Short mmCIF file of C-alpha atoms in Angstrom, two decimals:
data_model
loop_
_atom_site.label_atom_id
_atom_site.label_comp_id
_atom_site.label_asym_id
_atom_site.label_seq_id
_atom_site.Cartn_x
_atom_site.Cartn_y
_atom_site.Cartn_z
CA UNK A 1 60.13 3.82 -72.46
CA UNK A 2 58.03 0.55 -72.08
CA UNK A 3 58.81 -0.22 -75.54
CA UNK A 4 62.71 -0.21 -74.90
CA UNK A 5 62.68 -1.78 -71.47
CA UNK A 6 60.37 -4.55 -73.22
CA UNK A 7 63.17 -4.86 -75.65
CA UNK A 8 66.25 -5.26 -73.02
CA UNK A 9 64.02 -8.13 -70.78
CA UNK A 10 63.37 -9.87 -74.74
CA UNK A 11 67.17 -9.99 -75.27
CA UNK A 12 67.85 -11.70 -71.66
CA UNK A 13 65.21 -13.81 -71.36
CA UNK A 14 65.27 -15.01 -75.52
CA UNK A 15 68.99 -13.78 -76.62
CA UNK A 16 71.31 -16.09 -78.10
CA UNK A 17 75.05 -15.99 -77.41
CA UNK A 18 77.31 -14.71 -80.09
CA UNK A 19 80.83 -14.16 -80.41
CA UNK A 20 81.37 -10.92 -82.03
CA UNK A 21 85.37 -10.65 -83.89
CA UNK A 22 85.58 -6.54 -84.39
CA UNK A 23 85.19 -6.43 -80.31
CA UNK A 24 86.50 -9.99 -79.15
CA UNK A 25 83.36 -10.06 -76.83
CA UNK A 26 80.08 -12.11 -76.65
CA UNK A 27 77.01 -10.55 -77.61
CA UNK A 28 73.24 -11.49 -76.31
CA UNK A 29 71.73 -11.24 -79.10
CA UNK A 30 67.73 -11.30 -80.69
CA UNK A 31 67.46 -10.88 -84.19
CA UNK A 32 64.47 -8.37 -85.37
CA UNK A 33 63.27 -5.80 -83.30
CA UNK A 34 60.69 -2.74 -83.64
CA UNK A 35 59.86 0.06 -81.80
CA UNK A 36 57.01 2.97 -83.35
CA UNK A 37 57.52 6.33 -81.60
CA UNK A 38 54.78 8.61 -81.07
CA UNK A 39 56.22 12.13 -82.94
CA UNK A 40 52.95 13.60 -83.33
CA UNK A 41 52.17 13.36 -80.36
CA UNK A 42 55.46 14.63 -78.20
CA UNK A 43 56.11 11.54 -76.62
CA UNK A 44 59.55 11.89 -76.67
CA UNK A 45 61.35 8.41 -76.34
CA UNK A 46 64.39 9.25 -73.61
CA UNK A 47 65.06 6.45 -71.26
CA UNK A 48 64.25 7.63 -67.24
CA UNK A 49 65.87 4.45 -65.93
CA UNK A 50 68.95 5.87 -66.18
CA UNK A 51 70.53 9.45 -67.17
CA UNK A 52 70.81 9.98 -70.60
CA UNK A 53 72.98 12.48 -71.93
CA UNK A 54 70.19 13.34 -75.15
CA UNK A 55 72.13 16.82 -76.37
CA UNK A 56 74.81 14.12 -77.44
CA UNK A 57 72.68 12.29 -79.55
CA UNK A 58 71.07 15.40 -81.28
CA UNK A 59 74.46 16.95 -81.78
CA UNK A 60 75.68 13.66 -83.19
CA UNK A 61 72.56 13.69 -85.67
CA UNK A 62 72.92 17.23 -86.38
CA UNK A 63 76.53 15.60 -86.82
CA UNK A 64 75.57 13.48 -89.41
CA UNK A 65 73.25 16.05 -91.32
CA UNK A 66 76.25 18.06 -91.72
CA UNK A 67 78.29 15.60 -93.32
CA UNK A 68 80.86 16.05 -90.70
CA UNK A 69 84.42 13.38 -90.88
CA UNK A 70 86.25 14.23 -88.05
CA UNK A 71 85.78 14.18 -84.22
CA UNK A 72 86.47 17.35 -83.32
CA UNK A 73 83.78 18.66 -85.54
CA UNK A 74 81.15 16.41 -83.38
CA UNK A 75 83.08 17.43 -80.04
CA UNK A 76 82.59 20.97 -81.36
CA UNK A 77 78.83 20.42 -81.90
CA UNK A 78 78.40 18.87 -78.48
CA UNK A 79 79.55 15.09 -78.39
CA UNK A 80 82.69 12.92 -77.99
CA UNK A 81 80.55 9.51 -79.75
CA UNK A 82 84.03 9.68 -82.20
CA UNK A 83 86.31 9.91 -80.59
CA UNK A 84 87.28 6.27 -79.67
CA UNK A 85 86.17 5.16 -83.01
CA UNK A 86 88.49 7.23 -84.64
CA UNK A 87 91.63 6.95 -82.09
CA UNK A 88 91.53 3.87 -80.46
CA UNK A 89 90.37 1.55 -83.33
CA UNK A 90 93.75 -0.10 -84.02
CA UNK A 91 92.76 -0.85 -87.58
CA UNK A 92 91.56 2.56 -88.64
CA UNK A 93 94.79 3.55 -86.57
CA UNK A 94 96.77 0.95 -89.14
CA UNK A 95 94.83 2.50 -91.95
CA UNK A 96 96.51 4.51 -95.26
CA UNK A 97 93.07 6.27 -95.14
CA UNK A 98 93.14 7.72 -92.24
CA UNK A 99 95.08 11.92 -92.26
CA UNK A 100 94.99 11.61 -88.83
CA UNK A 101 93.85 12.15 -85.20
CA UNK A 102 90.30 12.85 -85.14
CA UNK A 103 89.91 11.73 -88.54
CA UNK A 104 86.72 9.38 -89.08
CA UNK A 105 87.02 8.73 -92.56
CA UNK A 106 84.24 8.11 -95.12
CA UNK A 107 81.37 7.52 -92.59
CA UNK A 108 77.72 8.29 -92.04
CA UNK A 109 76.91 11.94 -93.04
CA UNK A 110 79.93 12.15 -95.17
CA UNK A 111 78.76 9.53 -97.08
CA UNK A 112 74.78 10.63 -97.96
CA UNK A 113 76.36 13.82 -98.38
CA UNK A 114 78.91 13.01 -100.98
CA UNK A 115 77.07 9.73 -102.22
CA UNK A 116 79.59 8.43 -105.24
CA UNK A 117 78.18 8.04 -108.88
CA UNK A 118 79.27 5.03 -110.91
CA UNK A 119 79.45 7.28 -113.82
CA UNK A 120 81.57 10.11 -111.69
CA UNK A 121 80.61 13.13 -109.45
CA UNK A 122 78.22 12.75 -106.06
CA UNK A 123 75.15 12.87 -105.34
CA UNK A 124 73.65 14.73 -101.83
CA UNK A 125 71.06 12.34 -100.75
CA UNK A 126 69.97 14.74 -98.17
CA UNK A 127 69.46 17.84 -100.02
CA UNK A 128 67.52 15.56 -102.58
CA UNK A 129 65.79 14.56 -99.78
CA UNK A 130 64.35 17.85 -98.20
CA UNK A 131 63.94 19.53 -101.70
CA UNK A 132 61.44 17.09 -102.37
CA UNK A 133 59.70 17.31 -99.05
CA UNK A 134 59.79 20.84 -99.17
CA UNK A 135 57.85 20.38 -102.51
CA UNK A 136 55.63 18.12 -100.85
CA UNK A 137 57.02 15.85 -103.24
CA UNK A 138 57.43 11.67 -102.02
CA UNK A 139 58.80 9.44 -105.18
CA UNK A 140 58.35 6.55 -102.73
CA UNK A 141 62.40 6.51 -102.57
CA UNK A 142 63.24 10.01 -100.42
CA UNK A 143 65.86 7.71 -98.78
CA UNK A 144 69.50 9.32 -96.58
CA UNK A 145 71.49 6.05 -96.78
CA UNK A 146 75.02 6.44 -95.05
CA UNK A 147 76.04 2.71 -96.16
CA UNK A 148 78.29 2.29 -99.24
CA UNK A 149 79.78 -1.69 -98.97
CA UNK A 150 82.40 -0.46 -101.55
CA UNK A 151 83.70 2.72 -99.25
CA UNK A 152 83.68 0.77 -96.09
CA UNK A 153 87.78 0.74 -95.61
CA UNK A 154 87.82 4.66 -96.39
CA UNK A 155 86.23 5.12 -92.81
CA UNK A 156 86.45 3.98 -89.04
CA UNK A 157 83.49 2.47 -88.31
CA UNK A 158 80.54 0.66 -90.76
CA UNK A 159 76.77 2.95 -90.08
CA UNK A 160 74.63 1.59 -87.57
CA UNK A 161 72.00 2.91 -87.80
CA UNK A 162 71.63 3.70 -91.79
CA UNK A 163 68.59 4.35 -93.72
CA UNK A 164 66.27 7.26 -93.37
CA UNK A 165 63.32 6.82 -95.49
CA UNK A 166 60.81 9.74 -94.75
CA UNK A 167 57.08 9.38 -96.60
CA UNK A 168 54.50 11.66 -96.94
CA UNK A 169 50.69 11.27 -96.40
CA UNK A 170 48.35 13.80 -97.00
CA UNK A 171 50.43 16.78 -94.95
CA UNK A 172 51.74 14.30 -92.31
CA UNK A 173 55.51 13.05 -92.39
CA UNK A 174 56.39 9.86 -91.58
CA UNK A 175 59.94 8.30 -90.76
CA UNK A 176 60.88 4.44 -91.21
CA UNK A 177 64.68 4.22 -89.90
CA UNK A 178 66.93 0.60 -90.10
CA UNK A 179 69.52 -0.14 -87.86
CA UNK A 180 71.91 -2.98 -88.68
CA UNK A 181 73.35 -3.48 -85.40
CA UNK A 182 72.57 -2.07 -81.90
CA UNK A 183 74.05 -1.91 -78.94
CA UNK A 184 70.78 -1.77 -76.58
CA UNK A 185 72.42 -0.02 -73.64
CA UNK A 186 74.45 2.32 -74.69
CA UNK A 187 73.58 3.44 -78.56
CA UNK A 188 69.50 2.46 -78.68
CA UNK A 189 69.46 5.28 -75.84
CA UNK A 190 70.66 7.36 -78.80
CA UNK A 191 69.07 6.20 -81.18
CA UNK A 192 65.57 6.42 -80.47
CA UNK A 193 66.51 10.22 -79.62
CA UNK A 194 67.86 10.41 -82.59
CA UNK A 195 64.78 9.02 -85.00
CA UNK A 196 62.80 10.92 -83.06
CA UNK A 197 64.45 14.33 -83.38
CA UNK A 198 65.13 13.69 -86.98
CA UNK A 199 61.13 13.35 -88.03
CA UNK A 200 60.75 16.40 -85.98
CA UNK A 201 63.32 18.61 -87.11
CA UNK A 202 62.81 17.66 -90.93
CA UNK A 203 58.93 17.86 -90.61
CA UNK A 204 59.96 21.67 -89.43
CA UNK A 205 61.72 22.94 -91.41
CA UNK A 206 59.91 20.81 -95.02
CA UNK A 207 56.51 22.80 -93.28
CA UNK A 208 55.13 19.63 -92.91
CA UNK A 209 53.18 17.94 -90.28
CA UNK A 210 55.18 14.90 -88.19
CA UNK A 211 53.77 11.65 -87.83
CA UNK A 212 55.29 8.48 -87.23
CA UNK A 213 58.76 7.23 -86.31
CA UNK A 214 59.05 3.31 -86.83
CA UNK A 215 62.31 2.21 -86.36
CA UNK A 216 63.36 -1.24 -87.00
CA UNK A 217 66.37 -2.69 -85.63
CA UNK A 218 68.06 -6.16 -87.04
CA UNK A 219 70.51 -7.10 -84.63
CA UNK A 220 70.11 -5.89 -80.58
CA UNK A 221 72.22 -7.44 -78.23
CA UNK A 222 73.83 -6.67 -74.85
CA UNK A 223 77.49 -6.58 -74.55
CA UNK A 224 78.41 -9.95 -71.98
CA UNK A 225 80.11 -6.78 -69.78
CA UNK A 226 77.21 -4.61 -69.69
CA UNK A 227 74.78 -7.47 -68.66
CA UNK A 228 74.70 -7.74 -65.22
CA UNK A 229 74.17 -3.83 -64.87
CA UNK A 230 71.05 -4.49 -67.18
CA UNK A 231 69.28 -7.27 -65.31
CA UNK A 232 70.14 -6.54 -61.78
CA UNK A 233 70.07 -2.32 -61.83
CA UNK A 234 68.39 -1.02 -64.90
CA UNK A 235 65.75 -3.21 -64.91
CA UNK A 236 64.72 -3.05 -61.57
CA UNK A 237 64.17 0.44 -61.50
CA UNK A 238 60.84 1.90 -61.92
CA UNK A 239 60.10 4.43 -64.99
CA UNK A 240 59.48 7.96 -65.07
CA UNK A 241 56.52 9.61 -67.33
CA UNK A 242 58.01 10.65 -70.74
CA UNK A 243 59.69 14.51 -71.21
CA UNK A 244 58.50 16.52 -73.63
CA UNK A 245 60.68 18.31 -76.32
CA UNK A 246 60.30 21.63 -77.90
CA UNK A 247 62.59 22.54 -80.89
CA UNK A 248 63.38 26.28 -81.92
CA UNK A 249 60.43 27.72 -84.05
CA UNK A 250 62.93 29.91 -85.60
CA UNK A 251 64.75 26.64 -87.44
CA UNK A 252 63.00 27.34 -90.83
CA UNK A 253 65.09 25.99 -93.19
CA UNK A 254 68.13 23.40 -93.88
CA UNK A 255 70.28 26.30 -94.10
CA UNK A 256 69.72 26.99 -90.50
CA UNK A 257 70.77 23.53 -89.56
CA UNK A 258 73.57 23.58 -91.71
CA UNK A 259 74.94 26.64 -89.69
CA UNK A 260 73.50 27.81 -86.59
CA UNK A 261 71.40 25.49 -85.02
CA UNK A 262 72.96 24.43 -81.57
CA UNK A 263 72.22 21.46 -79.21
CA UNK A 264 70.62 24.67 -77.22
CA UNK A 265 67.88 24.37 -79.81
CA UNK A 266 65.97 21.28 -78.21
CA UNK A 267 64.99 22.02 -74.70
CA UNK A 268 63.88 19.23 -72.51
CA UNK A 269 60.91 19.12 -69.93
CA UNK A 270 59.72 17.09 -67.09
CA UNK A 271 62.82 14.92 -67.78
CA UNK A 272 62.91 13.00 -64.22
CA UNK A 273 65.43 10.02 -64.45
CA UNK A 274 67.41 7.48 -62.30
CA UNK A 275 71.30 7.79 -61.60
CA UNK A 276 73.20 7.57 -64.45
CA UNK A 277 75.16 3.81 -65.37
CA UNK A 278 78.26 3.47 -66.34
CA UNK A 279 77.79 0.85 -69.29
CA UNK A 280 81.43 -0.32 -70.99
CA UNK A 281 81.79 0.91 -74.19
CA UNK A 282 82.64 -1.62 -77.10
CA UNK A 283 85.62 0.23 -79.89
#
């Protein structure tokens, strides 16, 4: 919580103004931040100045490790993160790509699921991936990536947040995460939760032991309409202690995320918090 509260008083007091074209808004921005979170020791990185809505984020990630494409898939697994992205962005709306409402296109977990080959076929970066951890096996490249340059007008919205590269020491996991762009309010709320939970929950079910989470993030700004909520409320209000998560024991395998795990999974405790803020949301 320090760390991310740090972060937001960085950006005010050393941000630069930027004009940003996709949203037609100005951006305080710092370039390079980084933030380590403690997974092995269940210091679980949910912001108390505020109330966060963290089932969202894990049923977005979940999201993501199911290679879902379309909105009401995430609704389905417990968040609406898509579905201004993929009917209110008037050039995804304007697209030939896109079949339609709730459609998101070739994005994030679609992507590292169906990686393209140059030579034909796909790769599925994330089965790679936790075959070889299962195996206790680390090539020094067990990397998800959800960014493909050449598939960007195929889907609705470029990945954030998109490299996963998990390494193993000994029988300890450890998670280095890069985030291209983040909107500190809103998505780094969701994104810690979401680095977090995914050392966790692949740690699990590879039967390895979670270390930890460093998560480095290029570009964090504050949205010019979001700013005066962050200086003169957030940041004025005094943090709680840290919750403590507990994930299902009975999540084994991949298999079990790839069908019945449920946001109902990952139960909270000792989450105290602040009244929620309603930050505007950039499409």
């Amino acid at each position: 919580m320090k760390q991310y509260l740090d972060l937001c008083k960085r950006i005010i007091d050393e941000g630069v103004w930027v004009d940003n074209d996709r949203t037609g808004k100005r951006c305080l921005t710092l370039i390079n931040a980084d933030l380590t979170y403690n997974v092995d020791q269940g210091e679980f990185p949910l912001v108390t100045t505020r109330k966060s809505f963290y089932k969202s984020a894990i049923a977005e990630i979940l999201g993501y490790l199911r290679g879902y494409d379309n909105a009401a898939d995430f609704r389905n697994a417990g968040t609406t993160t898509w579905d201004a992205n993929s009917n209110q962005n008037q050039a995804w709306l304007n697209s030939p790509y896109r079949k339609g409402e709730d459609d998101c296109g070739f994005i994030y977990g679609k992507v590292a699921r169906n990686f393209p080959k140059p030579d034909g076929g796909t790769v599925d970066l994330v089965r790679k991936v936790i075959d070889d951890l299962h195996q206790g096996k680390d090539d020094r490249g067990e990397i998800i990536t959800f960014y493909h340059p050449g598939a960007f007008h195929l889907g609705c919205l470029r990945p954030c947040m998109y490299s996963h590269h998990f390494s193993i020491l000994g029988d300890t996991l450890y998670l280095n995460s890069t985030q291209r762009s983040c909107d500190v309010p809103l998505g780094l709320n969701f994104n810690m939760v979401q680095v977090y939970v995914l050392l966790a929950l692949v740690a699990q079910i590879t039967g390895l032991k979670p270390g930890k989470a460093y998560h480095k993030i290029v570009n964090a700004h504050i949205y010019e309409d979001q700013l005066e909520l962050m200086r003169d409320v957030q940041l004025k209000r005094e943090p709680f202690p840290s919750p403590k998560l507990t994930i299902n024991p009975n999540i084994k395998t991949f298999e079990d995320v790839e069908t019945w795990v449920t946001v109902n999974d990952f139960e909270l405790h000792g989450y105290q918090y602040h009244e929620a803020i309603k930050y505007p949301f950039s499409v």
